[in-house]
Short mmCIF file of C-alpha atoms in Angstrom, two decimals:
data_model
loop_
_atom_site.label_atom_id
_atom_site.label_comp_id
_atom_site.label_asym_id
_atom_site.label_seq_id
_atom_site.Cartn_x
_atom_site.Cartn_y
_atom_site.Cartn_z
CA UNK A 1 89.49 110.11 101.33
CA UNK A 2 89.51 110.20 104.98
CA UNK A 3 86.55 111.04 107.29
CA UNK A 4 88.07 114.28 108.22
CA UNK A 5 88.81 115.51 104.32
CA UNK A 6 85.10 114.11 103.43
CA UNK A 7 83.68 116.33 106.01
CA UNK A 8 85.31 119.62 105.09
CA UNK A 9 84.30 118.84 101.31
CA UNK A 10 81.02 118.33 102.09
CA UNK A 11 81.12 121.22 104.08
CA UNK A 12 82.55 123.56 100.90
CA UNK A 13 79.93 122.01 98.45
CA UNK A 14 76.51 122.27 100.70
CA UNK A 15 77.31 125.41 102.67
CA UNK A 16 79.63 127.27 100.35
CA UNK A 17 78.60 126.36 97.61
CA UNK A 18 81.31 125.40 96.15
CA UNK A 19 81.89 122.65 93.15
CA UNK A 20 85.33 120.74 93.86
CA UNK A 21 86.95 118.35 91.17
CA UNK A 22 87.49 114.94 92.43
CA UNK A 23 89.51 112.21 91.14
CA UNK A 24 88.07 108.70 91.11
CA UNK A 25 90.95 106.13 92.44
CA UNK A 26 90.35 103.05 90.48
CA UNK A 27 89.88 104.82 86.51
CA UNK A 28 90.86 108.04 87.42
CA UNK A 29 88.29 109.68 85.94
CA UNK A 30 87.17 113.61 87.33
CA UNK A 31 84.52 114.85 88.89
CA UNK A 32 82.72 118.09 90.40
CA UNK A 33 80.96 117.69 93.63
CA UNK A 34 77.06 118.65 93.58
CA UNK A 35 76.21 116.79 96.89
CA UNK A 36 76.78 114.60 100.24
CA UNK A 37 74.99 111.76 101.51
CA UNK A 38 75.95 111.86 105.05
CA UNK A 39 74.52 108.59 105.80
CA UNK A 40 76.13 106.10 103.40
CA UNK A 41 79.59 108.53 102.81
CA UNK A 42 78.90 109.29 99.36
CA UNK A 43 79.73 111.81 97.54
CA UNK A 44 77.59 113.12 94.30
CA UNK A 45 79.52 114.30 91.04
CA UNK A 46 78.95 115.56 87.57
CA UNK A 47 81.57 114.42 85.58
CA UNK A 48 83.78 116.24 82.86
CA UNK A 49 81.51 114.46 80.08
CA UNK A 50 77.97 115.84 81.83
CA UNK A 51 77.24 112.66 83.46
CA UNK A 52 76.16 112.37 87.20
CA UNK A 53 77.47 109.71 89.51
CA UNK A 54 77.75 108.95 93.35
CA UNK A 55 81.27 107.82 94.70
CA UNK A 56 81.78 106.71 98.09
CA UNK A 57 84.37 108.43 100.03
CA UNK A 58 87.20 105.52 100.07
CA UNK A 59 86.87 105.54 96.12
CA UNK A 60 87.89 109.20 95.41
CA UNK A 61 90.47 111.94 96.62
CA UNK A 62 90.45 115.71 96.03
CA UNK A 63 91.91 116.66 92.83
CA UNK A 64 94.25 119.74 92.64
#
């Protein structure tokens, strides 16, 4: 994901609110965004199977 797209969903999911799905590039597995970590350009998600997990921002892509 590039810097720009990582800012505007970090943006959606700590000041809207919002939970976004995610799509991990190596396994392809999906995610929901619950945070950001600004700092090391992570993102948090809950996967479909409850689990939490932090991907960095070259590792996933928004999932439509």
């Amino acid at each position: 994901m590039i810097s720009k797209h990582y800012e505007q969903v970090c943006y959606r999911t700590e000041q809207r609110e919002e939970s976004l799905p995610l799509r991990h590039m190596r396994d392809g597995r999906l995610g929901y965004t619950l945070g950001c970590t600004p700092e090391g350009e992570t993102v948090q998600v809950r996967l479909v199977n409850g689990e939490l997990d932090s991907w960095s921002r070259d590792e996933c892509m928004e999932s439509f």
